[in-house]
mmCIF file of C-alpha atoms and ligand atoms in Angstrom:
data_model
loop_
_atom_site.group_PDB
_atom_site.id
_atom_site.type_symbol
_atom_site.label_atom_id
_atom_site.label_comp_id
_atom_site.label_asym_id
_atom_site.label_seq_id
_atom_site.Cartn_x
_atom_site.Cartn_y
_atom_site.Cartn_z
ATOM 1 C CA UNK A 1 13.676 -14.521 9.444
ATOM 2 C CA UNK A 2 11.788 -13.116 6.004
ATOM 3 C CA UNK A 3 9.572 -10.499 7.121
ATOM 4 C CA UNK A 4 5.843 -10.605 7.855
ATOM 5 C CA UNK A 5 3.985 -9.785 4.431
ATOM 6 C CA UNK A 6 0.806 -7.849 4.212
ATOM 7 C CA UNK A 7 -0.929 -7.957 1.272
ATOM 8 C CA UNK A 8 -3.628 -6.469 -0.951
ATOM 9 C CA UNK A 9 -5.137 -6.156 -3.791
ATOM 10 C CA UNK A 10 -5.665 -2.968 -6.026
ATOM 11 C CA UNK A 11 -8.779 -1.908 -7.227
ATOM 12 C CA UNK A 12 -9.200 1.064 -9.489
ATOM 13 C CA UNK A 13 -10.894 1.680 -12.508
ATOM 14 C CA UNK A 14 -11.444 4.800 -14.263
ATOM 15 C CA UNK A 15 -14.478 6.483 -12.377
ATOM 16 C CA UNK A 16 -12.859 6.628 -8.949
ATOM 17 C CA UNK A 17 -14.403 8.831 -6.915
ATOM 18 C CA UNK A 18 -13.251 11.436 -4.636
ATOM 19 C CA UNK A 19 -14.564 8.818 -1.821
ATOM 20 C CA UNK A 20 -12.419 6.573 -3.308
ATOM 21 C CA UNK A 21 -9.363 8.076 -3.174
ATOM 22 C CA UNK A 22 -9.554 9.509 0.078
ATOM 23 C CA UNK A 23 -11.349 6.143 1.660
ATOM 24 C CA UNK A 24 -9.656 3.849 0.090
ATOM 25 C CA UNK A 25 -6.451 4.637 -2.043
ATOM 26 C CA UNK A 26 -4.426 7.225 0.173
ATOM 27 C CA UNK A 27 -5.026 5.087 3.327
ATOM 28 C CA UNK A 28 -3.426 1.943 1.686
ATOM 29 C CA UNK A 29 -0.862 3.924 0.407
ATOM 30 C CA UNK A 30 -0.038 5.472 3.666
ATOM 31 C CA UNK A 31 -0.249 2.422 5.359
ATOM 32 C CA UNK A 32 2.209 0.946 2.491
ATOM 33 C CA UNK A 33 4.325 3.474 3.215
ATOM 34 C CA UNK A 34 4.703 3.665 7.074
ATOM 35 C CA UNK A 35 4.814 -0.397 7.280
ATOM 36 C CA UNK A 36 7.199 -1.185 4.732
ATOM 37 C CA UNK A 37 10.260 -1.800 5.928
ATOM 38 C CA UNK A 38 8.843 -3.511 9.311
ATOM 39 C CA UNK A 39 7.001 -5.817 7.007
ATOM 40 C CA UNK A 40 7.002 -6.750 3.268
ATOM 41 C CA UNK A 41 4.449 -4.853 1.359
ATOM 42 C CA UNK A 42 2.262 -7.004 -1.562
ATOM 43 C CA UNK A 43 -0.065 -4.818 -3.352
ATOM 44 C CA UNK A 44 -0.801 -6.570 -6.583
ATOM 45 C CA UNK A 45 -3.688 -5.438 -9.663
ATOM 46 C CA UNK A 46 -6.071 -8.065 -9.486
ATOM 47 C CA UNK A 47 -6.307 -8.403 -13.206
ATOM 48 C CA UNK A 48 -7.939 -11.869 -13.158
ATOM 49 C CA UNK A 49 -10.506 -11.043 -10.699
ATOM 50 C CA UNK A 50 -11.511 -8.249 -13.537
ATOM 51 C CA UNK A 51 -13.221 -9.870 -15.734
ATOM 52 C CA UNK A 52 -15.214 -12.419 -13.501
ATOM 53 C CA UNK A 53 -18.196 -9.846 -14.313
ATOM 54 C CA UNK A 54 -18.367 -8.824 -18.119
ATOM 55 C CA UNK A 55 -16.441 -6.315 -19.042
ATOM 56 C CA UNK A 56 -15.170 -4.698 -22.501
ATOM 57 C CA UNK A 57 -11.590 -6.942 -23.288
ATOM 58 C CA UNK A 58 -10.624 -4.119 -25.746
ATOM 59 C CA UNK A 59 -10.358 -1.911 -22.918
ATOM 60 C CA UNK A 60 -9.030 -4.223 -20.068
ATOM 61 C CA UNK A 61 -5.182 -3.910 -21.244
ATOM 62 C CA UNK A 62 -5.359 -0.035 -20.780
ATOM 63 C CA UNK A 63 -7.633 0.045 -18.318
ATOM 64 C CA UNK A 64 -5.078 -2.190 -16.045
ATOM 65 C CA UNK A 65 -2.278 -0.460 -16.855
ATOM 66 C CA UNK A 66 -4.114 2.858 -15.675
ATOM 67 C CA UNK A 67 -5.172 1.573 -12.644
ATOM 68 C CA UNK A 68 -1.261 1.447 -11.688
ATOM 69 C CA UNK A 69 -0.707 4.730 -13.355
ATOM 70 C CA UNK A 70 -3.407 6.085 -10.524
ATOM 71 C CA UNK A 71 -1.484 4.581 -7.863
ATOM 72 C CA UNK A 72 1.542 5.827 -8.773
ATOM 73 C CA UNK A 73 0.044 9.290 -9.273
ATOM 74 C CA UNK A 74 -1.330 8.865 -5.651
ATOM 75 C CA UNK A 75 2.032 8.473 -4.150
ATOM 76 C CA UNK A 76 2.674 4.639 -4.146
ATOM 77 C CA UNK A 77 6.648 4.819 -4.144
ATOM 78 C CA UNK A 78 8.300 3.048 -6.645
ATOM 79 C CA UNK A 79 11.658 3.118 -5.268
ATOM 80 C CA UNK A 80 10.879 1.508 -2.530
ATOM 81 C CA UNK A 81 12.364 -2.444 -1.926
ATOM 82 C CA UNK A 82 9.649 -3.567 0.266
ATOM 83 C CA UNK A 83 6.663 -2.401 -1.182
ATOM 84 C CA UNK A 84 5.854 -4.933 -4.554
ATOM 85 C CA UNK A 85 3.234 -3.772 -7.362
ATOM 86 C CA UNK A 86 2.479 -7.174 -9.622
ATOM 87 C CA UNK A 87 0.088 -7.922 -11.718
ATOM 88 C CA UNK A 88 -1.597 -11.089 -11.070
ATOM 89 C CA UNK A 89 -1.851 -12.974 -14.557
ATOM 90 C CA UNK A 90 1.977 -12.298 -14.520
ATOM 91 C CA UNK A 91 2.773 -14.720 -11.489
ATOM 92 C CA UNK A 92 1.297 -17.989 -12.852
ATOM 93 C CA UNK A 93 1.428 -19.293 -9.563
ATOM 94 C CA UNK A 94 -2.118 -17.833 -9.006
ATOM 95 C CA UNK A 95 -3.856 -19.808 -11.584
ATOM 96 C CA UNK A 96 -2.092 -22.890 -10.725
ATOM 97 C CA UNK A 97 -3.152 -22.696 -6.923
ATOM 98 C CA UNK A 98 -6.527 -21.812 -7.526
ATOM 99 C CA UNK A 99 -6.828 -24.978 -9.696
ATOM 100 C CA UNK A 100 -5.462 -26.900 -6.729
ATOM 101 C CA UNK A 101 -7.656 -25.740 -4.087
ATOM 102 C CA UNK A 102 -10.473 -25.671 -5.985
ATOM 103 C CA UNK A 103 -10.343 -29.130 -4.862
ATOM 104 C CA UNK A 104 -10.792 -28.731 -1.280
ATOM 105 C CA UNK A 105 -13.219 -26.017 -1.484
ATOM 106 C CA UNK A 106 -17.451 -27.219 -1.047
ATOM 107 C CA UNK A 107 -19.805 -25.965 -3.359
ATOM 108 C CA UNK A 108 -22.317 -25.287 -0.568
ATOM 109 C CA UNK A 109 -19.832 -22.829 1.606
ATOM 110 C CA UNK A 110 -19.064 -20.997 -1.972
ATOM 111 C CA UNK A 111 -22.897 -20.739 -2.747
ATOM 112 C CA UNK A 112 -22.458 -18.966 0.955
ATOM 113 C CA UNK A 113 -20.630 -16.408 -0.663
ATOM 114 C CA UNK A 114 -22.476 -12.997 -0.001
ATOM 115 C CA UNK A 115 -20.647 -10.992 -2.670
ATOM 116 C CA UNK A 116 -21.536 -13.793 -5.256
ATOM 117 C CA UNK A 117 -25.464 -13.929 -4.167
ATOM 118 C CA UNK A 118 -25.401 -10.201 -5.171
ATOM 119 C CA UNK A 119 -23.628 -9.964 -7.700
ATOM 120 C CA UNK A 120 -25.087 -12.988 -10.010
ATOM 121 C CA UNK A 121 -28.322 -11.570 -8.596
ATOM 122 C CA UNK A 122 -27.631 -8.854 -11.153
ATOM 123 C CA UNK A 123 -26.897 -10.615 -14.300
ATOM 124 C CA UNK A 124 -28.416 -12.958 -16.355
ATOM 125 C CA UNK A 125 -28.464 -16.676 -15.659
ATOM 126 C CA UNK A 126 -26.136 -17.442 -18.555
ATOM 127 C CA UNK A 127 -23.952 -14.403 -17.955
ATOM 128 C CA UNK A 128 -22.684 -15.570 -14.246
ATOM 129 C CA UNK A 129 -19.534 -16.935 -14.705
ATOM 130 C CA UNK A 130 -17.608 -20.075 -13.224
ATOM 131 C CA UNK A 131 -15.154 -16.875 -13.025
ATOM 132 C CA UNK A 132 -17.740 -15.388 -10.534
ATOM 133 C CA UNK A 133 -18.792 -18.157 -8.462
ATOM 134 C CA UNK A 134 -14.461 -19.025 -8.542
ATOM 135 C CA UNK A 135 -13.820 -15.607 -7.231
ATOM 136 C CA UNK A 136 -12.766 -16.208 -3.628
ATOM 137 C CA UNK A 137 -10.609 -19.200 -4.182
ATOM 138 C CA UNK A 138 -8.618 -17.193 -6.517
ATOM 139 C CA UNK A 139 -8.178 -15.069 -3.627
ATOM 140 C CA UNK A 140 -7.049 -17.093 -1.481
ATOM 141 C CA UNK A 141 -4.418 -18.171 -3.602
ATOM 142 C CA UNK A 142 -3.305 -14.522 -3.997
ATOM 143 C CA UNK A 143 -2.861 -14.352 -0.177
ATOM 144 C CA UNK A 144 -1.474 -17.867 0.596
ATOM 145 C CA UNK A 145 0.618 -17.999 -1.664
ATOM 146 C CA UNK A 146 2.790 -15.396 -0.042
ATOM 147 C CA UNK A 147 2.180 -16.249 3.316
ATOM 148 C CA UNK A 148 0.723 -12.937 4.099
ATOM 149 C CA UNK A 149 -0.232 -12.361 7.938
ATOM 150 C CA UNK A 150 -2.166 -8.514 7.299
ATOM 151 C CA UNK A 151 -4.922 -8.701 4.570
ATOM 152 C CA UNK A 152 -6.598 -4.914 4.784
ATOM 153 C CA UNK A 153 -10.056 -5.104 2.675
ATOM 154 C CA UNK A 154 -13.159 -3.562 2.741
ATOM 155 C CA UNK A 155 -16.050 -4.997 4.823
ATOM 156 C CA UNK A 156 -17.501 -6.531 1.656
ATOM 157 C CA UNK A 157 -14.455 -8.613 1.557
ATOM 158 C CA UNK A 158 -14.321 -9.860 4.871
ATOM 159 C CA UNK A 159 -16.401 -13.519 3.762
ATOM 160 C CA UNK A 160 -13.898 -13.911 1.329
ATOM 161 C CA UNK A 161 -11.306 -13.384 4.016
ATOM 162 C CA UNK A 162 -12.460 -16.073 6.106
ATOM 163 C CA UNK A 163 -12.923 -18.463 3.857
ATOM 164 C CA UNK A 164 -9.325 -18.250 3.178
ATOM 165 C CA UNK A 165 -8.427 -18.891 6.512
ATOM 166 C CA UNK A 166 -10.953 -21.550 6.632
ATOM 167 C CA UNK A 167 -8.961 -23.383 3.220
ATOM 168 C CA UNK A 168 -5.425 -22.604 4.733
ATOM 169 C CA UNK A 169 -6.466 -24.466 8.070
ATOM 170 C CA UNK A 170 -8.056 -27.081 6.146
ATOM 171 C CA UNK A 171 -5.119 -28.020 4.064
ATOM 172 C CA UNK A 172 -2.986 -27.658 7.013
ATOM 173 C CA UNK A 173 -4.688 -30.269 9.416
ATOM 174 C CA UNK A 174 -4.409 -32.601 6.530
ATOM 175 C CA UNK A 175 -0.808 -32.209 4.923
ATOM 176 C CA UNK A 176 1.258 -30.277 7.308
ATOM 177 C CA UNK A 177 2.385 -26.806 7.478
ATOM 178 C CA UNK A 178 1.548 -25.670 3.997
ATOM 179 C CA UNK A 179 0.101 -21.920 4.419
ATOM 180 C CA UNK A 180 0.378 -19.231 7.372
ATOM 181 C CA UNK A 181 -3.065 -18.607 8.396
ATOM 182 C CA UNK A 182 -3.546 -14.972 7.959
ATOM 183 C CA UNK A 183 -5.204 -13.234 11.468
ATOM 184 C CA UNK A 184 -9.090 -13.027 12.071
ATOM 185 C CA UNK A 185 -10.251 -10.253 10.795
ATOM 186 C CA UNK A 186 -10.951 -8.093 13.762
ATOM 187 C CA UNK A 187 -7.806 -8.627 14.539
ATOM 188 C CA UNK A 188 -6.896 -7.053 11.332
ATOM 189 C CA UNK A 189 -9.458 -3.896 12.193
ATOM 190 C CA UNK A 190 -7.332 -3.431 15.040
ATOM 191 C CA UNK A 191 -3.714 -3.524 13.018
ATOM 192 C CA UNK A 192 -4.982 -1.167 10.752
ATOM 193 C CA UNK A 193 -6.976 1.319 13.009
ATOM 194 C CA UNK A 194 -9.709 0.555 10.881
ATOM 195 C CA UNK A 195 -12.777 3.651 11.418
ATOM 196 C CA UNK A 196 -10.381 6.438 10.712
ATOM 197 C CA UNK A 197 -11.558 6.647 7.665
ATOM 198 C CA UNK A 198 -13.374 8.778 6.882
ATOM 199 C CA UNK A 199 -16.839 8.608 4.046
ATOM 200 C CA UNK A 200 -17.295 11.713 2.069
ATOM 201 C CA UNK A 201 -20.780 12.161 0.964
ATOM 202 C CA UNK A 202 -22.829 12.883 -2.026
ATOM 203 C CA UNK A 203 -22.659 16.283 -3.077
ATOM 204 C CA UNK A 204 -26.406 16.761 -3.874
ATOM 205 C CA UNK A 205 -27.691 13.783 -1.222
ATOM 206 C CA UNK A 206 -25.363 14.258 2.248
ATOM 207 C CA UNK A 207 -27.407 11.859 3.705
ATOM 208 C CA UNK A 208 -25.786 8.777 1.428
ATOM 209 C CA UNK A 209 -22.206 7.834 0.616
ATOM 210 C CA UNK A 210 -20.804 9.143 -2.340
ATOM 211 C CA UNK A 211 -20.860 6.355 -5.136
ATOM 212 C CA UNK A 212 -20.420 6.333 -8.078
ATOM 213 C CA UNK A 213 -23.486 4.243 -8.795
ATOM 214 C CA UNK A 214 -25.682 7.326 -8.541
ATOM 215 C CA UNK A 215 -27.447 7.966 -11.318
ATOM 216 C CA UNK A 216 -27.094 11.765 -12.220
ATOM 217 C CA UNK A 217 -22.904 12.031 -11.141
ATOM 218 C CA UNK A 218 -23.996 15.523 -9.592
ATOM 219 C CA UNK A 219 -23.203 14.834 -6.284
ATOM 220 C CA UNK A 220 -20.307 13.197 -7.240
ATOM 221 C CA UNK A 221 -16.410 14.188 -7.740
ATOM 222 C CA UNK A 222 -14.608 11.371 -10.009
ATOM 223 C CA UNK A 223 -11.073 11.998 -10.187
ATOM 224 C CA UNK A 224 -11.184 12.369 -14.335
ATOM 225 C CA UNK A 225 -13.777 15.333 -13.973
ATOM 226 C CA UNK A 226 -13.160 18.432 -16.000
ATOM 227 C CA UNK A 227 -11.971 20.177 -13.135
ATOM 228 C CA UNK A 228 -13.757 23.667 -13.892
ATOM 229 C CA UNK A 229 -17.298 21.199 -13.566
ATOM 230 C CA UNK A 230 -16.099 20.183 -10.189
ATOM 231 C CA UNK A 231 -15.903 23.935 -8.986
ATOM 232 C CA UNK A 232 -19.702 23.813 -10.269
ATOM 233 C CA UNK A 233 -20.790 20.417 -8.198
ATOM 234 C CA UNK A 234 -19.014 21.971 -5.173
ATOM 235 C CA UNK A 235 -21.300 25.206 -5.997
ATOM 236 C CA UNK A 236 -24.176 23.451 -6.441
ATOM 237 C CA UNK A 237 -23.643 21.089 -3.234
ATOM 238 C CA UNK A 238 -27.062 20.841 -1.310
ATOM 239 C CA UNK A 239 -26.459 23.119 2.054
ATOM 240 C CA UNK A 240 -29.439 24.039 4.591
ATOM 241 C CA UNK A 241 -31.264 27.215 5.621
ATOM 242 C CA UNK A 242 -29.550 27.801 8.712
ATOM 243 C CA UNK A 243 -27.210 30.910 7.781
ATOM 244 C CA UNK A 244 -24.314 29.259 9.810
ATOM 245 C CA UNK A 245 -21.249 27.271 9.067
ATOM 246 C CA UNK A 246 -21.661 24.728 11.511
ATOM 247 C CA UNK A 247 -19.684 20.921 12.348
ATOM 248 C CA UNK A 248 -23.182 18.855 12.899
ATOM 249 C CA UNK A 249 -23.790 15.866 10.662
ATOM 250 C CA UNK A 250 -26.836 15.778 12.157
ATOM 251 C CA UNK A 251 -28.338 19.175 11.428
ATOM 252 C CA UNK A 252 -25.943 20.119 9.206
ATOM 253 C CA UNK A 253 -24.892 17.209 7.249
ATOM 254 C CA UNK A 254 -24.061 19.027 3.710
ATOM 255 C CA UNK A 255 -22.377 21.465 5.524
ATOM 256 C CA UNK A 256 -21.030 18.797 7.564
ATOM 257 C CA UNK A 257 -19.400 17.250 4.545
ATOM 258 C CA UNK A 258 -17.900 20.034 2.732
ATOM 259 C CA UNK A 259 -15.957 20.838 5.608
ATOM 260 C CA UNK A 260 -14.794 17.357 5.892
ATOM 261 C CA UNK A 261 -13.524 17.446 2.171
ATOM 262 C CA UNK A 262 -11.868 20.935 2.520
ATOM 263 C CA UNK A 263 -9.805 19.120 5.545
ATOM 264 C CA UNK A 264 -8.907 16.001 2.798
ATOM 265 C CA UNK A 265 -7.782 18.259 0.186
ATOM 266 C CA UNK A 266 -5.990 19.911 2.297
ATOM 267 C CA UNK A 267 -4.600 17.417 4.419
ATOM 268 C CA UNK A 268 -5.157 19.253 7.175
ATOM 269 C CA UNK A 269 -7.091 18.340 10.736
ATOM 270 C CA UNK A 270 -10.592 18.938 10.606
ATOM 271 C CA UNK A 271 -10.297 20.585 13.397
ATOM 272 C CA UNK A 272 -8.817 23.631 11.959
ATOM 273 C CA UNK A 273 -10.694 24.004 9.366
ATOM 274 C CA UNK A 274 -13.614 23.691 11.459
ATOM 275 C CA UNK A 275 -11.968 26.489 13.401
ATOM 276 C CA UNK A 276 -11.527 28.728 9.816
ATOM 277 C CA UNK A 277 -14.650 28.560 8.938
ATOM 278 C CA UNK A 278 -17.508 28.065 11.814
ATOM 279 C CA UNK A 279 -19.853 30.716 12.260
ATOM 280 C CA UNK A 280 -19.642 31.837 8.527
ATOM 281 C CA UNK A 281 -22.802 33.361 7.411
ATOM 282 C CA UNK A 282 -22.772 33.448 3.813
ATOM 283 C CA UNK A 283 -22.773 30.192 2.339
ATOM 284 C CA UNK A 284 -21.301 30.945 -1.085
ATOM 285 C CA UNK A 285 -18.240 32.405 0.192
ATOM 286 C CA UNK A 286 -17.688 29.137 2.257
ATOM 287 C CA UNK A 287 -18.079 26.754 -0.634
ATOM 288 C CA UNK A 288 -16.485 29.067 -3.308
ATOM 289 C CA UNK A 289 -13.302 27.833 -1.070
ATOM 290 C CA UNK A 290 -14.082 24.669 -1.450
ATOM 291 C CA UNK A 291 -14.785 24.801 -5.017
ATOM 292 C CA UNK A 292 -11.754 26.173 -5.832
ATOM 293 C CA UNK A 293 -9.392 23.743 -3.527
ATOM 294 C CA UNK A 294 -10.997 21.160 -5.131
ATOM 295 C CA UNK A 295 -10.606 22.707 -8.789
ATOM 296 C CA UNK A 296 -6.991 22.962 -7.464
ATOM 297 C CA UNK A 297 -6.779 19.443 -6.382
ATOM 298 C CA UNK A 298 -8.106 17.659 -9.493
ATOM 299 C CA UNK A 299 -5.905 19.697 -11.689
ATOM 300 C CA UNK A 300 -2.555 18.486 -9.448
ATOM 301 C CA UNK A 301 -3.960 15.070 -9.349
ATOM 302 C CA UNK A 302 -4.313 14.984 -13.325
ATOM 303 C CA UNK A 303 -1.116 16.364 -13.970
ATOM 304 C CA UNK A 304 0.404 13.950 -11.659
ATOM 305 C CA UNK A 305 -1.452 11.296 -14.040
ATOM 306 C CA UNK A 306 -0.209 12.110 -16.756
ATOM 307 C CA UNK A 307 3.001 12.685 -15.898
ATOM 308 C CA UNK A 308 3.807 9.299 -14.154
ATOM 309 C CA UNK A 309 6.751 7.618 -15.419
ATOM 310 C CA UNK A 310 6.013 4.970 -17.431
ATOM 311 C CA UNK A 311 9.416 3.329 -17.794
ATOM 312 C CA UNK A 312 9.917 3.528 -14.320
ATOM 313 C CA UNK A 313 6.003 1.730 -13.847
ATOM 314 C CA UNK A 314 6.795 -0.690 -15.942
ATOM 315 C CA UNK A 315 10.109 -1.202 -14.579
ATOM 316 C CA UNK A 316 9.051 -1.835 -11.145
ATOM 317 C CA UNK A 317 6.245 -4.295 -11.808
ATOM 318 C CA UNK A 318 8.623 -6.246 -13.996
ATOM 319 C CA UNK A 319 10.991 -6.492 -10.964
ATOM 320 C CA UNK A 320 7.960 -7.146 -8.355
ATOM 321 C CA UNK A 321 6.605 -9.988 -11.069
ATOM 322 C CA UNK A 322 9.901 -11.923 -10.708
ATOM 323 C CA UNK A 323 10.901 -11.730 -7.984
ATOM 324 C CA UNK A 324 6.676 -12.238 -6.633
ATOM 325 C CA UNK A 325 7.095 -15.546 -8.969
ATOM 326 C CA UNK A 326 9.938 -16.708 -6.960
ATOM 327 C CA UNK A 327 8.343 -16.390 -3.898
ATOM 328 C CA UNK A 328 4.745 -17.725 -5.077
ATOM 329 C CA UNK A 329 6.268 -20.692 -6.699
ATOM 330 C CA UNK A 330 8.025 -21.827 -3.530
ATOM 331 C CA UNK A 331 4.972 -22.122 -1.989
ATOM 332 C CA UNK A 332 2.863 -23.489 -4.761
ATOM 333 C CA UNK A 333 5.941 -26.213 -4.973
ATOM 334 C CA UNK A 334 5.123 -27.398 -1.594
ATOM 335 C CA UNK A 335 1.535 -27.416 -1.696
ATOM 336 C CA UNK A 336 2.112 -29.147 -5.206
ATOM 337 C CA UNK A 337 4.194 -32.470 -3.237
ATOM 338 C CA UNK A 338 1.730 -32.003 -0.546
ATOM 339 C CA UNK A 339 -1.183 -33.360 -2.561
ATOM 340 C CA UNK A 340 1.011 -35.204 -4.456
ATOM 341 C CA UNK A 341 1.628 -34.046 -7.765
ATOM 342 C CA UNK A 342 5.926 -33.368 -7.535
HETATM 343 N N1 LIG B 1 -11.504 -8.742 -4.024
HETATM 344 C C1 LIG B 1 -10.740 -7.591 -3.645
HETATM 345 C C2 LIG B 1 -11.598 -6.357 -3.780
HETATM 346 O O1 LIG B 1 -12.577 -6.390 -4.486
HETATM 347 C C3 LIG B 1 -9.503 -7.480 -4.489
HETATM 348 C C4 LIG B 1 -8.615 -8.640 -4.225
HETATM 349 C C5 LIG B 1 -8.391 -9.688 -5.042
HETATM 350 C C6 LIG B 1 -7.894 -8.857 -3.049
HETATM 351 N N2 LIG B 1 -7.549 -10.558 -4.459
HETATM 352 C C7 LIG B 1 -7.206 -10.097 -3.226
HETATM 353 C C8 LIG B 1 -7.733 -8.142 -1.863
HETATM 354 C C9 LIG B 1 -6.414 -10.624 -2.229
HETATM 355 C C10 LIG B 1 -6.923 -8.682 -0.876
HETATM 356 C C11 LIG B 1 -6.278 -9.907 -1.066
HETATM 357 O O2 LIG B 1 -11.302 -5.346 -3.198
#
């Protein structure tokens, strides 16, 4: 028996945010980490999905290639057989299944799609892209295609999830057993002990999540900041008037979330820190820790960046691309004399 396969794709540009990495990155990378070996790890750049929205092609080469470079730099191991790290465009397969179940997908359940409402919502009518609108069936193919049971995405992604289940049960009730269905997605909350994660807020607002849509980047940490002007947005983080370090997101919610950061950087249980530091009166001696943990961190992050192996990188996803193809094209070959076409 092959093992199970969980699967997922990589998103990254080059303003991650502190949220990002601690939401988002280091939790798939742990998980990567304590499930391979039990299970067959997929995590693949979604380089075609990148450019269904307009973005600058000079840049999209480098900008790819960085996005692994930050994964690496995170921790993703490289030397590890069960974990794979693929680029999409490099396992035709992709293309070729999306083409194919384009043709069992309904126009009115894509027009459904929540993520493509919004998103063409923001661009002008002859900027949306087929690309756009396309976006979930290439999706599908990405997890299909590999028979992957454990899909972990974000809550905006969970439409597109279904919908692949949806096309995988579809084609199976008419050909045969094509595609492993990949589990419901509460089902998948519950493999992944989804909630632990934790949201770091904005700096200046700690009411909101820290995005990196806001406007003025002051009450945000992005991991290419000039690490001196991160000790300076820690400084300047909004507090309250209460004279007293305090755990209460309520009350206390800037507070609150500095405390919750210091226990990220440090990879240590909140609880501890909340221990170190409650009852603190002066506010600036509390956050010049943070400031400086976090001037600390970003400097050890970007070192780690640019010190990545890029042999080994490109080493690896050659590997993962071959021997991803092998596996993708066994299953695009039956769906292929399923319809007809070998
Ligand atoms: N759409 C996903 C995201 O925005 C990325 C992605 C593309 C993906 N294909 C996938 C995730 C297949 C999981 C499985 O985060």
């Amino acid at each position: 028996m092959s093992k199970q396969v969980i699967l997922t794709g990589l998103r990254a540009n080059n303003d991650l945010t502190l949220g990002n990495y601690f939401g988002a990155m280091r939790p798939i990378i742990d998980m990567a980490k304590t499930k391979a070996g039990e299970f067959q790890v997929n995590m693949f750049i979604p380089d075609l999905h990148s450019f269904t929205t307009p973005v600058d092609h000079a840049k999209l080469q480098e900008q790819i290639l960085h996005n692994a470079v930050l994964f690496a730099a995170a921790g993703l191991p490289l030397d590890n057989p069960d974990i794979h790290l693929y680029r999409q465009s490099y396992v035709s397969a992709h293309s070729e299944a999306t083409i194919i179940l384009n043709n069992f997908v309904g126009m009115g359940e894509m027009e459904r799609m929540t993520q493509y409402k919004d998103k063409s919502s923001k661009l002008d009518t002859e900027r949306i892209s087929v690309g756009l609108f396309d976006y979930p069936v290439l999706m599908a193919a990405d997890i299909l295609l590999y028979g992957a049971t454990y899909v972990p995405v974000g809550d905006d992604q969970t439409q597109h999830l279904e919908i692949t289940r949806d096309i995988a049960e579809r084609i199976n009730s008419r050909f045969g057993d094509i595609f492993t269905i990949p589990v419901a997605v509460k089902d998948q909350h519950e493999f992944f002990n989804k909630d632990q994660g934790l949201r770091i807020m904005d700096l200046q607002d700690p009411t909101k999540k820290m995005s990196k849509s806001d406007d003025s980047g002051k009450g945000v940490i992005f991991l290419g900041d000039n690490p001196e002007e991160s000790y300076k947005k820690v400084m300047s983080a909004t507090t309250d008037d209460k004279a007293s370090v305090n755990y209460d997101r309520e009350n206390q919610p800037g507070i609150t979330n500095l405390l919750d950061i210091l226990a990220l950087l440090r990879g240590a249980d909140v609880e501890e820190v909340i221990r170190e530091f409650t009852g603190v009166e002066r506010y600036g001696d509390f956050k010049k820790v943070v400031a400086s943990e976090m001037r600390d961190f970003l400097m050890d992050f970007q070192a780690r960046v640019d010190n990545v192996d890029m042999g080994a990188l490109e080493t690896k996803m050659v590997e993962s691309e071959v021997a991803m193809s092998k596996q993708a094209n066994e299953t695009l070959v039956r769906l292929q004399k399923a319809v007809g076409l070998r």
